[in-house]
Tab-separated table of C-alpha atoms and ligand atoms in Angstrom:
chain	number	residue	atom	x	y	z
A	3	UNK	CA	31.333	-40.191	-6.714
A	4	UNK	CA	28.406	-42.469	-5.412
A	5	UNK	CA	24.936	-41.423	-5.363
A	6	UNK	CA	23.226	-39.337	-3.186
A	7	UNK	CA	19.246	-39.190	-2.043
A	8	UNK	CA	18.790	-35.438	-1.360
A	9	UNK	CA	15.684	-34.415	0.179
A	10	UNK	CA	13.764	-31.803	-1.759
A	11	UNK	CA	10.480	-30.595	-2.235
A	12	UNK	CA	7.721	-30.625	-5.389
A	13	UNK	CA	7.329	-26.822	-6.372
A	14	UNK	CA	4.558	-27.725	-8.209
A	15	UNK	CA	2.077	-26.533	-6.093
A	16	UNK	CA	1.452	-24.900	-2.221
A	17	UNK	CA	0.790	-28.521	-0.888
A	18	UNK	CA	4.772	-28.904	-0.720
A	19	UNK	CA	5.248	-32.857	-1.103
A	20	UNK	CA	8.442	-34.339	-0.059
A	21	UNK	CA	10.769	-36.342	-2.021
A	22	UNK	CA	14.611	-37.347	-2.502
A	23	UNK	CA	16.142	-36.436	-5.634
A	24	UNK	CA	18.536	-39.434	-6.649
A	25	UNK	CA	22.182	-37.412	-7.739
A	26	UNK	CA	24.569	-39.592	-9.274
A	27	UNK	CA	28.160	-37.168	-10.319
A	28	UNK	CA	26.311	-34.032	-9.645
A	29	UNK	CA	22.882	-34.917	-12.150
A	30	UNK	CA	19.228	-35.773	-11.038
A	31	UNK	CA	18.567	-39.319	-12.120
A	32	UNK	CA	16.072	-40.667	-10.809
A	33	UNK	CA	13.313	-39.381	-7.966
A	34	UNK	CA	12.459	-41.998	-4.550
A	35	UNK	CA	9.382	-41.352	-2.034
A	36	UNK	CA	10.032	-39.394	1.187
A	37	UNK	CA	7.514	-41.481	2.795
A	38	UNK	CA	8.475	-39.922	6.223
A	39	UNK	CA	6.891	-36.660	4.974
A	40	UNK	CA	4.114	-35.137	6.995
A	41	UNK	CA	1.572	-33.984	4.358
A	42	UNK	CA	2.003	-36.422	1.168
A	43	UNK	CA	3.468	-39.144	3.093
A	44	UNK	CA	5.457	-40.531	0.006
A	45	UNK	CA	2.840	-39.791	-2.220
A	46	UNK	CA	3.433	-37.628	-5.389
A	47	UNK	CA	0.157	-36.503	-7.888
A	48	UNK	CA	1.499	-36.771	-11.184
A	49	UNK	CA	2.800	-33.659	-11.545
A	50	UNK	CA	5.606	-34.206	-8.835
A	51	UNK	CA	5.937	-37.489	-10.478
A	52	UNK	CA	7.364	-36.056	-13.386
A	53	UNK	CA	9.560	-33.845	-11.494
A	54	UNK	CA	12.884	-35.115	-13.645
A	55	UNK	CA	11.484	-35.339	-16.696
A	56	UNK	CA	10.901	-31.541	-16.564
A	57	UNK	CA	14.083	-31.056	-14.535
A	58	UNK	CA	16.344	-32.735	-17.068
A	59	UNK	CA	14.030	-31.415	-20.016
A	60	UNK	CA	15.730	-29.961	-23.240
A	61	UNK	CA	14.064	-27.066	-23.579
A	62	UNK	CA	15.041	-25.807	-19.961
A	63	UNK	CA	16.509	-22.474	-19.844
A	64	UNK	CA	19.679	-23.606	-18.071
A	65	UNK	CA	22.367	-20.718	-18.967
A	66	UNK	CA	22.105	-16.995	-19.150
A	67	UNK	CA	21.386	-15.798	-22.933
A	68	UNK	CA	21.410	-12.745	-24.772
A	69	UNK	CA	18.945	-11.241	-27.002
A	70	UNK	CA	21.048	-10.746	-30.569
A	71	UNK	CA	19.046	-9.904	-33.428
A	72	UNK	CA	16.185	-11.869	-33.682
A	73	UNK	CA	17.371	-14.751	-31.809
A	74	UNK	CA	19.567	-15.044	-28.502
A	75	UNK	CA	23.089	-16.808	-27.794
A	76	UNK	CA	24.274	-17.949	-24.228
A	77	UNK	CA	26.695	-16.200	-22.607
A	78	UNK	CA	28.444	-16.222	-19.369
A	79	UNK	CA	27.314	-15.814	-15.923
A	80	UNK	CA	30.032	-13.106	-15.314
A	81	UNK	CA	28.530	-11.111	-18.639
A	82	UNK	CA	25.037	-11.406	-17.349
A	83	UNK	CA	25.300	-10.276	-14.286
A	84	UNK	CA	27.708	-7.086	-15.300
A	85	UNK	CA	24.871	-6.591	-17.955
A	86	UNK	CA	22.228	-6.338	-15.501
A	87	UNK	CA	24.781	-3.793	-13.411
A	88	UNK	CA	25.631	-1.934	-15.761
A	89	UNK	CA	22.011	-1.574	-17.016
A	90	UNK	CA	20.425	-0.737	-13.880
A	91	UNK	CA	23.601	1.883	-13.106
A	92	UNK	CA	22.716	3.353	-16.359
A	93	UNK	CA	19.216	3.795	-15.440
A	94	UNK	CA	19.628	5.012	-11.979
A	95	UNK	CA	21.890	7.946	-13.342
A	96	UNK	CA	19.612	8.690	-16.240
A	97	UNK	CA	15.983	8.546	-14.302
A	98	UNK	CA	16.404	7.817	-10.423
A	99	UNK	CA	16.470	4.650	-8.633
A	100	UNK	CA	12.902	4.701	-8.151
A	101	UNK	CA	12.171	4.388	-12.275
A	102	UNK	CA	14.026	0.300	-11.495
A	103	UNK	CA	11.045	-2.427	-11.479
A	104	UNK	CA	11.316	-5.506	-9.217
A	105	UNK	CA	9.192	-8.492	-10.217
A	106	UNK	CA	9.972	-12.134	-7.987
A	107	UNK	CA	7.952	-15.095	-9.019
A	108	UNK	CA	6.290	-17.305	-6.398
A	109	UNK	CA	8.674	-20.345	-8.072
A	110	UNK	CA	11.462	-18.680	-5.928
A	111	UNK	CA	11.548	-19.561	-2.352
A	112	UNK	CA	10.942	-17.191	0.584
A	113	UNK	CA	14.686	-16.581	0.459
A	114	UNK	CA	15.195	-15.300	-3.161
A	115	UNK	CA	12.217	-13.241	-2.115
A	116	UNK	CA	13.651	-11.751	0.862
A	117	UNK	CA	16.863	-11.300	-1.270
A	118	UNK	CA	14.880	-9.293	-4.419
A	119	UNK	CA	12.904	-7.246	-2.034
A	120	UNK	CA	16.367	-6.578	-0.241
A	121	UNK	CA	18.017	-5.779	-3.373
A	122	UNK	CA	15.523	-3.452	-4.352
A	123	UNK	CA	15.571	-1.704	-1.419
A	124	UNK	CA	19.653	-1.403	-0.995
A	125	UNK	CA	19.389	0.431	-4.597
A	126	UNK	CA	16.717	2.720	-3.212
A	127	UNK	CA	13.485	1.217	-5.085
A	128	UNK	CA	10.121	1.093	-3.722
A	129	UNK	CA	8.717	-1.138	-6.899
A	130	UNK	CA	8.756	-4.540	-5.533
A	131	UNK	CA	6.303	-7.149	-6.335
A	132	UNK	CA	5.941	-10.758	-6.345
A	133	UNK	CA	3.372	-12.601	-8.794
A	134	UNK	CA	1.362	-14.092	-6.012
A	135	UNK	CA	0.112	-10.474	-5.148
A	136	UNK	CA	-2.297	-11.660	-7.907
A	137	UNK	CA	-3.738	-14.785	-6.250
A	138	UNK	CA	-3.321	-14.225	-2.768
A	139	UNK	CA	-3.857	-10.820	-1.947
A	140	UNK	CA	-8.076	-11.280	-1.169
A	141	UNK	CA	-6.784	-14.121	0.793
A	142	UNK	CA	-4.086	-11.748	3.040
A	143	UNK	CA	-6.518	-8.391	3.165
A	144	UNK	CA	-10.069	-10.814	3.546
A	145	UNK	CA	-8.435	-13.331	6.201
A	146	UNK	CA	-6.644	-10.303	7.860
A	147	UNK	CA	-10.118	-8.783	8.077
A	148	UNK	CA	-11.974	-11.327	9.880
A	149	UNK	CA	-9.364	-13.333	11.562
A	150	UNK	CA	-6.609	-11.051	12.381
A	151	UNK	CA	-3.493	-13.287	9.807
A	152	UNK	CA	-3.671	-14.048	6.122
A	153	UNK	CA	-2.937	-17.005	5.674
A	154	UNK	CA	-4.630	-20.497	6.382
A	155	UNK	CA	-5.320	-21.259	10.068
A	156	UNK	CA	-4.832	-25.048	10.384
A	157	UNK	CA	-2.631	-27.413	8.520
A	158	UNK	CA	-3.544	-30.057	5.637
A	159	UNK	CA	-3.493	-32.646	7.965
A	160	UNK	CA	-5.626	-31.332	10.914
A	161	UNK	CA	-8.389	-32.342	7.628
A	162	UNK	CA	-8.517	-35.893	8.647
A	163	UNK	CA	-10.275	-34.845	12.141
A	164	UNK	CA	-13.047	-32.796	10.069
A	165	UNK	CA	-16.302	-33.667	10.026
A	166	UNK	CA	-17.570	-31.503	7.710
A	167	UNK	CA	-15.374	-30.008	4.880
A	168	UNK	CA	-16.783	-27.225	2.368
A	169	UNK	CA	-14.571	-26.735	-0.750
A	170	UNK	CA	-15.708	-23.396	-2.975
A	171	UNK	CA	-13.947	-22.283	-5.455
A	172	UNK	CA	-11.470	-25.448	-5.785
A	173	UNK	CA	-11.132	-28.514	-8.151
A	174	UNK	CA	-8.435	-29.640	-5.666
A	175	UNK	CA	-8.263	-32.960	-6.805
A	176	UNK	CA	-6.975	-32.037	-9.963
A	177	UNK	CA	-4.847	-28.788	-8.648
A	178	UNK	CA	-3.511	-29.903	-5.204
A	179	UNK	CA	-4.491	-33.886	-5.709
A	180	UNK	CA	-2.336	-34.620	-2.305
A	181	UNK	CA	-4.627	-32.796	-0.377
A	182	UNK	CA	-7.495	-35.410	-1.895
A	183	UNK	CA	-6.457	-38.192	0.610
A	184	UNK	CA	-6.641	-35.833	3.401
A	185	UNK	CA	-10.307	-35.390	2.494
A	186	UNK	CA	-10.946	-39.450	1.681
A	187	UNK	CA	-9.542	-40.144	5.667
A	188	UNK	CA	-12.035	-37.704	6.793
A	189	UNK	CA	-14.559	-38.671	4.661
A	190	UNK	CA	-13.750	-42.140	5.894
A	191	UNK	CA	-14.146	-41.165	9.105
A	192	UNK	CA	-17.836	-40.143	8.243
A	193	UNK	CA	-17.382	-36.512	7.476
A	194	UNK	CA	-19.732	-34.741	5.287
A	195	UNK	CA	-17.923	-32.921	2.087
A	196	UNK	CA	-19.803	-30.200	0.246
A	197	UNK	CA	-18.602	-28.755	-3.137
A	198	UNK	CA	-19.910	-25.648	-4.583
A	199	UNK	CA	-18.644	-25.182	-8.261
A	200	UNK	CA	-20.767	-24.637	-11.337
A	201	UNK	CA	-18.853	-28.179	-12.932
A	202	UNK	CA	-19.272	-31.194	-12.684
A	203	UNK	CA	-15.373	-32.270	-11.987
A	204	UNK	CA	-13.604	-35.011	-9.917
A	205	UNK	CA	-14.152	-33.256	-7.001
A	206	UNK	CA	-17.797	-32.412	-7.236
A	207	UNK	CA	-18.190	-36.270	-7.384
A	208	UNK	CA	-16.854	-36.917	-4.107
A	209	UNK	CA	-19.131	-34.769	-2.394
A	210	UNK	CA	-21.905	-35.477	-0.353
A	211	UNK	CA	-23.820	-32.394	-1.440
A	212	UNK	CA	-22.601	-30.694	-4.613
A	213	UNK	CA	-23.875	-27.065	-4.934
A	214	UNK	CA	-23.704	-25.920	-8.920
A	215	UNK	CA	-24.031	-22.544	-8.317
A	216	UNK	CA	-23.824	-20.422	-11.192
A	217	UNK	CA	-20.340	-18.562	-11.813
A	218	UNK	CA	-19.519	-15.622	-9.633
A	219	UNK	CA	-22.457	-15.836	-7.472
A	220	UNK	CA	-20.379	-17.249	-4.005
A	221	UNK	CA	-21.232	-14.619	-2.296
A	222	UNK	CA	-25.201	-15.279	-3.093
A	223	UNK	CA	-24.530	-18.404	-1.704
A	224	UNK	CA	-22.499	-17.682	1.523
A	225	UNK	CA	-24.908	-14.976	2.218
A	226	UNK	CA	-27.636	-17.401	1.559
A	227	UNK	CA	-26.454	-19.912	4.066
A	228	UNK	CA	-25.692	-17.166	6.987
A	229	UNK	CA	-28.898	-16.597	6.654
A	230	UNK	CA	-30.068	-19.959	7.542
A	231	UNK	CA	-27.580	-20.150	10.037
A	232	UNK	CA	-28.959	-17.187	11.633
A	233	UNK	CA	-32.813	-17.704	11.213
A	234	UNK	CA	-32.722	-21.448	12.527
A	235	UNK	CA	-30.526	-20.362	15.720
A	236	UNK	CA	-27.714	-21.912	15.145
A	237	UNK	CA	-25.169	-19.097	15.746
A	238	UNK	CA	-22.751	-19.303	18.488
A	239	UNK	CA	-23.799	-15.983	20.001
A	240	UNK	CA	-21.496	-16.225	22.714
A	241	UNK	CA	-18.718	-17.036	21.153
A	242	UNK	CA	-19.410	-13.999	18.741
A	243	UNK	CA	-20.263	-11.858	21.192
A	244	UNK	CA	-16.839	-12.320	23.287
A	245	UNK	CA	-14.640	-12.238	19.760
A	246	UNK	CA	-16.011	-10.186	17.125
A	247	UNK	CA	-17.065	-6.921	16.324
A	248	UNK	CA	-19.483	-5.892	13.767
A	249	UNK	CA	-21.639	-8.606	13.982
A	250	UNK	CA	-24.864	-6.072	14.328
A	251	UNK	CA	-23.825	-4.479	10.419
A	252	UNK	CA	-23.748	-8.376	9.533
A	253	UNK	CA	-27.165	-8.988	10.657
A	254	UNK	CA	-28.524	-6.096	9.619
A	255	UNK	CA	-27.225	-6.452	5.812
A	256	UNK	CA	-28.670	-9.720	5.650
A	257	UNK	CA	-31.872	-8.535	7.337
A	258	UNK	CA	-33.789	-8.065	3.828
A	259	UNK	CA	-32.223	-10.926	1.954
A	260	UNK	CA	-34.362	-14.253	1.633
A	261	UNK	CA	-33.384	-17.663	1.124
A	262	UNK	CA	-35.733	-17.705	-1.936
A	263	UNK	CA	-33.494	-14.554	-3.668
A	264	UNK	CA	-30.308	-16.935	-2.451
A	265	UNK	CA	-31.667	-19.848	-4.598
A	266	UNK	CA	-32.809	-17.407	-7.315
A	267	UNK	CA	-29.529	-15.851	-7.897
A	268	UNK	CA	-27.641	-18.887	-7.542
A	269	UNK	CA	-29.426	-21.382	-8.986
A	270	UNK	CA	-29.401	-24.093	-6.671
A	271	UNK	CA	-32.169	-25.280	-4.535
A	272	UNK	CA	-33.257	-23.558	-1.803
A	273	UNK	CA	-33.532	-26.633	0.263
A	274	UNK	CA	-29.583	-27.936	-1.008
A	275	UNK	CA	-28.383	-24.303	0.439
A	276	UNK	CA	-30.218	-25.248	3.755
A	277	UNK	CA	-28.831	-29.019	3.947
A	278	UNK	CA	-25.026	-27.197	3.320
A	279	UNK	CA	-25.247	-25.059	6.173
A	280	UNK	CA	-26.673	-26.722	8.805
A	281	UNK	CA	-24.233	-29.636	7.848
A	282	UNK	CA	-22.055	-27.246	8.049
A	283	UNK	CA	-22.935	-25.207	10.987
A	284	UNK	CA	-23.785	-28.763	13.195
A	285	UNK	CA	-20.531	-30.261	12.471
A	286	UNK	CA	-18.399	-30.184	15.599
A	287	UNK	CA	-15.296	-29.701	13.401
A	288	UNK	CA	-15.562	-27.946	10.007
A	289	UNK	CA	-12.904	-27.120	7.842
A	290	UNK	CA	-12.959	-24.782	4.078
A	291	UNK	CA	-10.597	-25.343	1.627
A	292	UNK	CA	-11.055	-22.412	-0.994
A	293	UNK	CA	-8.253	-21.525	-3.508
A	294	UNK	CA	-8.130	-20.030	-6.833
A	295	UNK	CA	-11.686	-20.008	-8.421
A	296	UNK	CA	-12.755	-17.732	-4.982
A	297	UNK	CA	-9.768	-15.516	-5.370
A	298	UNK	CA	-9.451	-14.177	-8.796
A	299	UNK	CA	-12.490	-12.587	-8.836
A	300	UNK	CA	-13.237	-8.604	-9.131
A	301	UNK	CA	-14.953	-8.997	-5.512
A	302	UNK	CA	-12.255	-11.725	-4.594
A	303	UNK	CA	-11.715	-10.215	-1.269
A	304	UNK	CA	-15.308	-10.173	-0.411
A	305	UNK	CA	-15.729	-14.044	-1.574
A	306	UNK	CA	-13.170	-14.052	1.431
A	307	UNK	CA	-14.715	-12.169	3.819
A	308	UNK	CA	-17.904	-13.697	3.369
A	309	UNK	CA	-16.436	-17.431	3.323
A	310	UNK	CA	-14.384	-16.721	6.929
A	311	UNK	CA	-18.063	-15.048	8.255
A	312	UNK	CA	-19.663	-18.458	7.615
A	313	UNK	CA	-16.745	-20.358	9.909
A	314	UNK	CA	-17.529	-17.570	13.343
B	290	SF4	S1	0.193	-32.279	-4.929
B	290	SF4	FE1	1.332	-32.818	-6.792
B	290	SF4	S2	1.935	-30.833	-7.655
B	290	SF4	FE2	1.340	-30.457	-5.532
B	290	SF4	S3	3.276	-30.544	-4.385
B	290	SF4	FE3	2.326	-32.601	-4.315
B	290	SF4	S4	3.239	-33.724	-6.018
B	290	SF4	FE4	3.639	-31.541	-6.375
């Protein structure tokens, strides 16, 4: 059997890169660069670039195996998947079908999703869950909230045309690196790129105004900026006006809070949270990025709200 290039993707992380996996009698040897791929356009971070060496890694769980004692021997397919049956049978008849757990991992694709939740259902389960409940549920409830769908509103490479990008609560050049040369093209192209992260990391150096704010106080911050946003007039009151409601309880919560209590509570500058949002608010095409460090907070679906307020 010759080899085969079959096209694949990094499941590293939600950037998605493209890539061919080189199969020579049925086994990954060897990775090439899928350089007609939209987003990493043959590029791979290192992570993807070690995509075989994890693949073909020894200590991959590769067969079923049973716990026996205090260690565990492989067994077959057919065995495993009578064990599970056979448990789960046992358990319906004992305590209900709604005392059977369903936990998917966000490793499986939207298909072995589909198929759990399915599954789950079928046997007459409401307990379904999938790990990325953790991390992205501010994102669905917070970007449901202000803009109607939970999930991001423009793709990686609409970045490029951006002339202002503010990242909060992301090291992406470490976690998503791919998405770093989206952000060099723009900032090529002359846009402005503000960071706000207590660190100092390797994306903090690539901005044009880095705002060390000090941990968990985003909101300070985004509150901080409406506020200048507000005060020096440079709300799009019309475009509010025709597509939002509840703009007056905005305005009125931020009615007592000062820029000087922003700076205070976050620790930067008051004149550094000015500079961020009117480059911000001036910019005839801004884009957040926002992942992680926003989300898994206790008020993680505020630091949403408040981060898609600052974009109307
Ligand atoms: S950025 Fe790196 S980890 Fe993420 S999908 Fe691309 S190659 Fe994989």
């Amino acid at each position: 059997m010759s080899k085969k290039l079959i096209p694949s993707l990094c499941p590293y992380c939600a950037v998605g890169c493209g890539l061919y996996l080189v199969v020579d009698k049925g086994k990954a040897t060897g990775i090439e660069y899928m350089t007609e791929h939209p987003t990493s356009e043959g590029a791979l971070c290192p992570k993807g670039n070690a995509i075989l060496e994890i693949l073909n890694h020894e200590e991959r769980l590769k067969y079923p195996m049973k716990k026996v004692g205090e260690g565990f021997v492989r067994i077959s397919w057919d065995e495993a998947l009578d064990m599970i049956a056979q448990g789960m049978t046992r358990n319906i008849r004992k305590h209900g079908a709604r005392s059977l757990g369903f936990l998917a991992s966000s490793r499986c694709n939207n298909e072995e999703n589909y198929l759990m939740e399915k599954m789950a259902r079928l046997l007459g389960s409401p307990h379904v869950d999938n790990c990325a409940r953790l991390c992205h549920s501010p994102t669905v409830v917070g970007l449901g909230a202000v803009f109607g769908t939970g999930a991001m509103t423009n793709n990686l490479i609409d970045l490029e045309n951006s002339r202002c990008i503010f990242a909060i609560g992301t090291n992406f050049t470490e976690a998503h690196p791919i998405v770093t040369r989206w952000v060099h093209k723009a900032k090529d192209n002359g846009a402005v790129v503000i960071v706000a992260d207590p660190r100092i990391t390797s994306t903090s150096w690539m901005a044009d105004i880095h705002l060390r704010i000090k941990p968990g106080t985003d909101i300070d911050l985004l509150r901080g900026m409406m506020k200048v946003i507000v005060e020096a007039g440079l709300a799009d009151w019309e475009f509010i006006g025709s597509r939002t409601v509840g703009v007056d309880e905005l305005l009125q919560s931020l009615k007592d809070y000062t820029l000087e209590e922003a700076a205070e509570k976050t620790g930067v500058p008051a004149g550094d949270i000015v500079r961020a949002a009117k480059a911000y608010v001036i910019s005839p095409a801004s884009a957040l990025l926002y992942s992680m460090g926003i989300t898994q907070h206790v008020c993680g679906t505020d630091n949403v709200k408040s981060l898609s307020l600052i974009h109307i």
